[in-house]
Amino acid sequence: MTVNFVDLKREYFSIEHEINDAIQKSLNNGNFILGEEVKNFENDFSKYIKSEYAVGVNSGSDALFLALKSLGIDNGDEVITVSHTFISTVDAITRNEAKPVFVDIDPHTCCIDSSKIEEKITPKTRAIMPVHMYGHPADMDPIKEISDKYGLFLIEDACQAHGAEYKGKMAGSIGDMGCFSFYPTKNLGAYGDGGIIVTDNGELAQKLVMLRNYGQIEKNRHEFLGYNSRLDEIQAAILSTKLNYLDKWNEARRNIAQAYNRFLEGSGLIKPLEKDYAKHVYHLYVIKHKNRDFIQKELLKKDIQTQIHYPIPVHLQNAYKNMNPVKLPGTEKVCEEILSLPMHPWMISEEVNEVCNSLNRVISSAGIRNGSIKPHFKI
Ligand SMILES: *Cc1c(COP(=O)(O)O)cnc(C)c1O
């Protein structure tokens, strides 16, 4: 049995008629850019996140880029973030001509280590950009304390954390702004590119509305340099439909994670952590082991697809090799040990069990574990 890493066809077929109706309705409207669908989705999403405003844009990357732009972050400024992330977090800083300053991660949560932030603050520091990695929120209270103390902006990269919670608050609603991606494989995904920025600050929201649309305040009047970075109507219609299922789909992910957790107990593999303060939404289910490459290869022989998020940290990418070298031991070690198991809400029991059984055979034959636990999982 082949177990796919994700399966977007199953997602579509599970709500095929609703999606088709939503697309049809939007085609019938004959309005494809910045119409009712985008407005409705922005309303629905801001309510879901419990933020005052939401501004739809064309990707998570542009959500991050425009968030920094709206704060006036520019050449000569520094923004504190992590190297253990998808590269676009850091590109958002670089594309604004500011300097990314990397803080190491807490290897347990794979999120920014808040105890190492303060030592990186300089007079040029303007913002902190934590990433809610894999769907697990960063430890926001100490981060917020630091950003308040030094007068820094706090921007959450929530691109992997739709519906995640930190002490009961929605990820993305805690800092000055929260940025989300609707890349198709995300917990809430479009059928194309999309993104959104949430904030409680009306002035920033207004600025973002203009930045995404050529700096336009009204037709033919442009107040500042802007971009073409809009969420389109058809994607917004699709996202409104899918938002109704997000909690149910996240619950399915959490159930699968629990089954994996039970299986991994005492296995010698390190399972992902869910801190007391966190509601993890398992965008990715990431285990750790020092023989990661071997385990991945053996699983593939058994038709179990896995991935690595991410094998090369940003500070070691060629695109960033001209930066001042920096040592991030936690980040560098984690990158060699992480392995993302198949995880999506449409996995059936047989597939979850197949992953566990295959993993069991691999680790038993490799002497990583001797005894064997029979995985049993029923949805
Ligand atoms: C997906 C992702 C992004 C970028 O989103 P796109 O919509 O693909 O541009 C940024 N940051 C993180 C952490 C992501 O996972």
XYZ file of C-alpha atoms and ligand atoms in Angstrom:
394
model
C 0.000 0.000 0.000
C 1.356 3.414 -0.977
C 0.809 6.116 1.622
C 0.911 9.599 0.116
C 2.380 12.466 2.059
C -0.667 14.619 1.286
C -3.730 14.005 -0.895
C -5.462 17.103 -2.206
C -7.706 15.142 -4.564
C -9.373 13.480 -1.600
C -9.924 16.858 -0.031
C -11.578 18.165 -3.197
C -13.748 15.093 -3.720
C -14.957 15.282 -0.113
C -16.573 18.704 -0.786
C -16.701 18.645 -4.586
C -20.235 19.989 -5.002
C -19.821 22.853 -2.566
C -16.562 23.915 -4.204
C -18.015 23.694 -7.693
C -21.023 25.787 -6.594
C -18.756 28.405 -5.014
C -16.655 28.684 -8.178
C -19.760 28.775 -10.364
C -21.297 31.525 -8.253
C -18.175 33.577 -8.499
C -18.010 33.049 -12.299
C -21.647 34.129 -12.561
C -20.813 37.351 -10.688
C -18.438 38.295 -13.478
C -16.214 40.136 -11.011
C -12.821 38.539 -10.515
C -10.734 41.044 -8.558
C -11.518 42.663 -5.169
C -15.257 42.016 -5.098
C -17.737 40.562 -2.628
C -16.032 37.176 -2.288
C -12.780 38.683 -1.037
C -14.654 41.010 1.321
C -16.743 38.141 2.707
C -13.754 35.903 3.186
C -11.786 38.663 4.912
C -14.735 39.119 7.291
C -15.079 35.411 7.971
C -11.353 34.908 8.480
C -10.913 37.895 10.811
C -13.827 36.572 12.910
C -12.279 33.114 12.975
C -8.903 34.469 14.132
C -10.607 37.015 16.424
C -8.795 39.940 14.840
C -10.437 43.204 13.843
C -9.205 43.280 10.262
C -8.003 40.904 7.575
C -6.481 41.853 4.222
C -6.297 39.204 1.508
C -3.145 39.112 -0.613
C -1.692 36.858 -3.279
C 0.486 34.599 -1.080
C 1.872 34.000 2.381
C 5.179 35.375 1.140
C 3.574 38.679 0.208
C 1.594 38.718 3.464
C 4.937 38.730 5.315
C 6.579 41.149 2.873
C 3.708 43.654 2.949
C 3.323 43.388 6.731
C 6.927 44.574 7.151
C 6.482 47.150 4.385
C 3.406 48.621 6.096
C 5.493 49.162 9.246
C 8.063 51.111 7.241
C 10.789 48.529 7.762
C 13.575 49.379 5.360
C 17.279 49.515 4.588
C 19.349 49.755 7.784
C 16.733 48.026 9.938
C 17.109 44.642 11.579
C 14.394 42.052 12.048
C 14.821 39.124 14.426
C 13.606 35.750 13.197
C 14.626 32.106 12.847
C 16.686 30.253 10.277
C 14.674 27.056 10.781
C 11.714 28.033 8.598
C 10.555 28.109 5.002
C 12.864 30.555 3.235
C 10.095 33.022 2.474
C 9.932 34.193 6.129
C 13.457 35.519 5.742
C 12.992 36.702 2.152
C 10.234 39.022 3.389
C 12.870 40.828 5.462
C 15.519 40.810 2.735
C 13.079 41.989 0.058
C 12.445 45.028 2.260
C 16.230 45.568 2.234
C 16.356 45.007 6.004
C 18.744 42.577 7.675
C 17.515 39.258 9.081
C 19.027 38.485 12.476
C 18.756 34.810 13.341
C 17.944 33.425 16.763
C 18.345 29.712 17.427
C 15.327 27.493 18.053
C 14.157 25.479 21.007
C 14.871 22.009 19.582
C 11.803 20.580 21.358
C 9.190 22.830 19.734
C 11.314 23.858 16.713
C 10.140 27.440 17.360
C 12.262 30.476 18.298
C 14.070 30.169 21.662
C 12.711 33.221 23.445
C 15.566 33.185 25.978
C 18.037 33.966 23.158
C 16.233 36.942 21.643
C 17.338 39.748 23.928
C 21.066 39.273 23.261
C 20.417 39.916 19.538
C 18.696 43.270 19.991
C 20.611 46.342 18.746
C 19.584 49.984 18.205
C 18.680 48.952 14.624
C 16.229 46.230 15.653
C 12.669 47.086 14.591
C 10.694 43.869 14.754
C 10.548 40.251 15.894
C 9.065 37.675 13.559
C 8.466 34.299 15.247
C 7.242 31.347 13.171
C 4.584 28.967 14.519
C 6.489 26.045 13.097
C 4.649 22.921 11.919
C 1.412 24.224 13.493
C 2.803 24.576 17.040
C 2.719 28.139 18.392
C 5.910 29.867 19.500
C 6.021 30.786 23.210
C 4.461 34.220 22.679
C 4.273 35.677 26.230
C 8.030 36.083 26.768
C 8.412 37.244 23.154
C 5.710 39.868 23.621
C 7.318 40.992 26.860
C 10.582 41.608 24.996
C 8.920 43.369 22.061
C 7.021 45.638 24.487
C 10.133 46.351 26.550
C 12.174 47.446 23.508
C 9.314 48.990 21.507
C 9.570 46.460 18.663
C 6.858 45.311 16.287
C 5.752 41.716 16.603
C 4.733 39.916 13.409
C 3.645 36.298 13.543
C 4.409 33.966 10.671
C 1.300 31.807 11.066
C 1.591 30.311 7.574
C 1.609 26.788 9.064
C -0.739 27.466 11.964
C -4.337 28.133 10.843
C -6.436 27.395 13.934
C -3.523 26.797 16.315
C -3.843 28.354 19.771
C -1.507 29.833 22.368
C -3.049 29.942 25.870
C -6.482 30.008 24.249
C -5.609 32.814 21.829
C -5.576 32.179 18.101
C -2.137 32.033 16.502
C -1.813 35.153 14.381
C -3.917 37.328 16.720
C -1.290 37.953 19.392
C 1.277 40.278 17.795
C 0.774 43.476 15.804
C 0.073 41.421 12.721
C -0.372 37.765 11.784
C 0.443 36.423 8.327
C -1.123 33.334 6.763
C -0.526 31.393 3.551
C -3.214 29.593 1.581
C -0.795 27.507 -0.453
C -2.804 24.385 -1.393
C -1.163 22.017 1.124
C -1.593 24.323 4.147
C -4.259 23.481 6.754
C -6.456 25.997 4.957
C -5.443 26.031 1.302
C -6.684 27.640 -1.892
C -6.610 25.919 -5.284
C -3.768 28.202 -6.271
C -1.831 30.867 -4.369
C -3.243 33.104 -1.652
C -2.462 34.728 1.684
C -3.870 37.078 4.299
C -2.714 39.494 6.999
C -4.731 39.972 10.193
C -4.410 42.906 12.583
C -6.373 44.911 15.152
C -4.837 48.149 13.891
C -7.172 49.945 11.450
C -4.468 52.255 10.164
C -2.170 49.362 9.280
C -5.068 47.494 7.666
C -5.847 50.524 5.490
C -2.200 50.787 4.487
C -2.139 47.088 3.565
C -5.300 47.503 1.477
C -3.462 50.181 -0.509
C -0.107 48.357 -0.660
C -1.706 45.282 -2.250
C -3.339 47.453 -4.924
C -0.717 49.838 -6.412
C -0.795 52.195 -3.420
C -4.210 53.271 -4.640
C -6.529 55.267 -2.342
C -9.211 55.658 -5.010
C -9.245 55.030 -8.712
C -6.336 56.842 -10.410
C -4.935 58.227 -7.148
C -1.795 56.553 -5.823
C -0.472 57.701 -2.466
C 2.737 55.657 -2.366
C 4.550 52.902 -4.220
C 2.417 49.780 -4.072
C 2.188 46.344 -5.632
C -0.196 44.062 -7.448
C -0.713 41.507 -4.702
C -4.371 40.650 -4.357
C -6.280 37.576 -3.342
C -8.572 36.802 -6.265
C -12.316 36.270 -6.124
C -12.425 32.611 -7.124
C -9.801 31.666 -4.530
C -11.673 33.692 -1.881
C -14.912 31.831 -2.724
C -13.084 28.507 -2.363
C -11.486 29.594 0.909
C -14.821 30.734 2.397
C -16.216 27.276 1.681
C -13.220 25.486 3.143
C -12.997 27.705 6.245
C -16.211 26.028 7.486
C -14.302 22.739 7.633
C -11.031 23.970 9.106
C -11.790 23.030 12.732
C -13.036 19.583 11.730
C -9.984 18.995 9.542
C -7.628 20.180 12.293
C -9.357 17.774 14.683
C -8.721 14.942 12.205
C -5.044 15.918 12.088
C -4.902 15.911 15.893
C -6.478 12.436 16.015
C -3.917 11.062 13.598
C -1.149 12.765 15.600
C -2.422 11.045 18.747
C -2.305 7.680 17.026
C 1.265 8.351 15.879
C 2.124 9.564 19.403
C 0.824 6.373 21.001
C 2.794 4.276 18.565
C 6.005 6.258 19.058
C 5.872 6.041 22.860
C 9.062 4.257 23.884
C 10.073 3.641 20.274
C 13.428 5.399 20.403
C 12.147 7.966 17.908
C 11.433 11.440 19.228
C 7.824 12.479 18.750
C 6.688 16.091 18.387
C 5.902 17.986 21.555
C 2.680 19.803 22.373
C 3.415 22.274 25.143
C 0.833 22.954 27.873
C 0.283 26.408 26.415
C -0.300 25.113 22.914
C -2.988 23.711 20.705
C -0.970 22.111 17.918
C -2.719 21.782 14.540
C -0.131 19.428 13.017
C 0.334 21.082 9.661
C 3.278 18.698 9.753
C 3.922 15.742 12.030
C 7.675 15.804 12.550
C 9.669 13.101 14.326
C 13.385 13.187 15.082
C 16.126 10.589 14.979
C 19.844 10.706 14.282
C 19.453 7.967 11.634
C 16.844 10.033 9.797
C 18.281 9.491 6.285
C 18.281 5.711 6.732
C 14.742 5.666 8.110
C 13.473 7.821 5.257
C 15.116 5.603 2.631
C 13.750 2.401 4.166
C 10.239 3.868 4.466
C 10.294 4.842 0.809
C 11.138 1.230 -0.103
C 7.880 0.361 1.659
C 6.017 3.072 -0.319
C 5.651 5.425 2.636
C 6.221 8.996 1.474
C 7.961 11.336 3.890
C 9.527 14.784 3.565
C 11.999 17.001 5.400
C 10.959 20.482 6.524
C 13.580 21.787 6.009
C 16.895 20.042 5.291
C 19.021 23.208 4.847
C 18.452 26.109 7.238
C 18.166 29.542 5.648
C 21.505 30.826 6.982
C 23.288 28.004 5.115
C 21.447 28.514 1.800
C 23.464 29.834 -1.162
C 21.009 32.722 -1.425
C 22.196 33.891 2.010
C 25.856 32.908 1.847
C 26.995 36.539 1.639
C 25.525 37.278 5.046
C 27.739 37.371 8.110
C 28.243 33.769 9.182
C 26.267 32.812 12.256
C 26.337 29.674 14.410
C 22.975 28.135 15.253
C 23.741 24.737 16.817
C 20.129 23.863 17.715
C 18.903 24.681 14.221
C 21.731 22.823 12.489
C 21.293 19.689 14.592
C 17.512 19.587 14.178
C 17.822 19.864 10.383
C 19.735 16.586 10.315
C 17.242 14.690 12.464
C 13.761 15.794 11.417
C 11.396 13.709 9.313
C 7.812 14.627 8.412
C 5.459 11.627 8.318
C 2.366 11.498 6.074
C -0.232 13.824 7.594
C -3.512 15.068 6.147
C -7.131 14.981 7.332
C -8.219 12.372 4.769
C -5.825 9.647 5.882
C -7.730 6.452 6.619
C -7.009 4.102 9.549
C -5.342 1.568 7.285
C -2.876 4.186 6.095
C -2.005 5.388 9.586
C -1.476 1.783 10.642
C 0.579 1.102 7.522
C 2.903 4.011 8.370
C 3.270 2.757 11.964
C 3.800 -0.874 10.927
C 6.393 0.089 8.329
C 8.154 2.351 10.774
C 8.080 -0.469 13.296
C 9.733 -2.872 10.863
C 12.376 -0.309 9.925
C 13.361 0.543 13.482
C 13.227 -3.069 14.659
C 15.474 -4.299 11.841
C 17.877 -1.420 12.438
C 18.070 -2.188 16.154
C 16.671 1.223 17.023
C 14.094 -0.694 18.984
C 13.843 -4.361 19.894
C 10.330 -5.009 21.118
C 7.396 -4.220 18.879
C 4.159 -2.479 19.660
C 1.210 -3.376 17.459
C -0.244 -0.125 16.204
C -4.024 -0.006 16.182
C -5.814 3.018 14.979
C -9.493 3.488 14.202
C -10.999 6.770 13.051
C 4.164 28.382 3.276
C 4.957 29.290 4.114
C 5.250 30.605 3.727
C 4.977 31.148 2.354
O 3.689 31.061 1.893
P 3.389 31.078 0.319
O 1.903 31.244 0.287
O 3.841 29.789 -0.243
O 4.095 32.240 -0.274
C 5.916 31.420 4.635
N 6.299 30.968 5.834
C 6.066 29.701 6.222
C 6.520 29.253 7.574
C 5.407 28.813 5.374
O 5.192 27.555 5.761
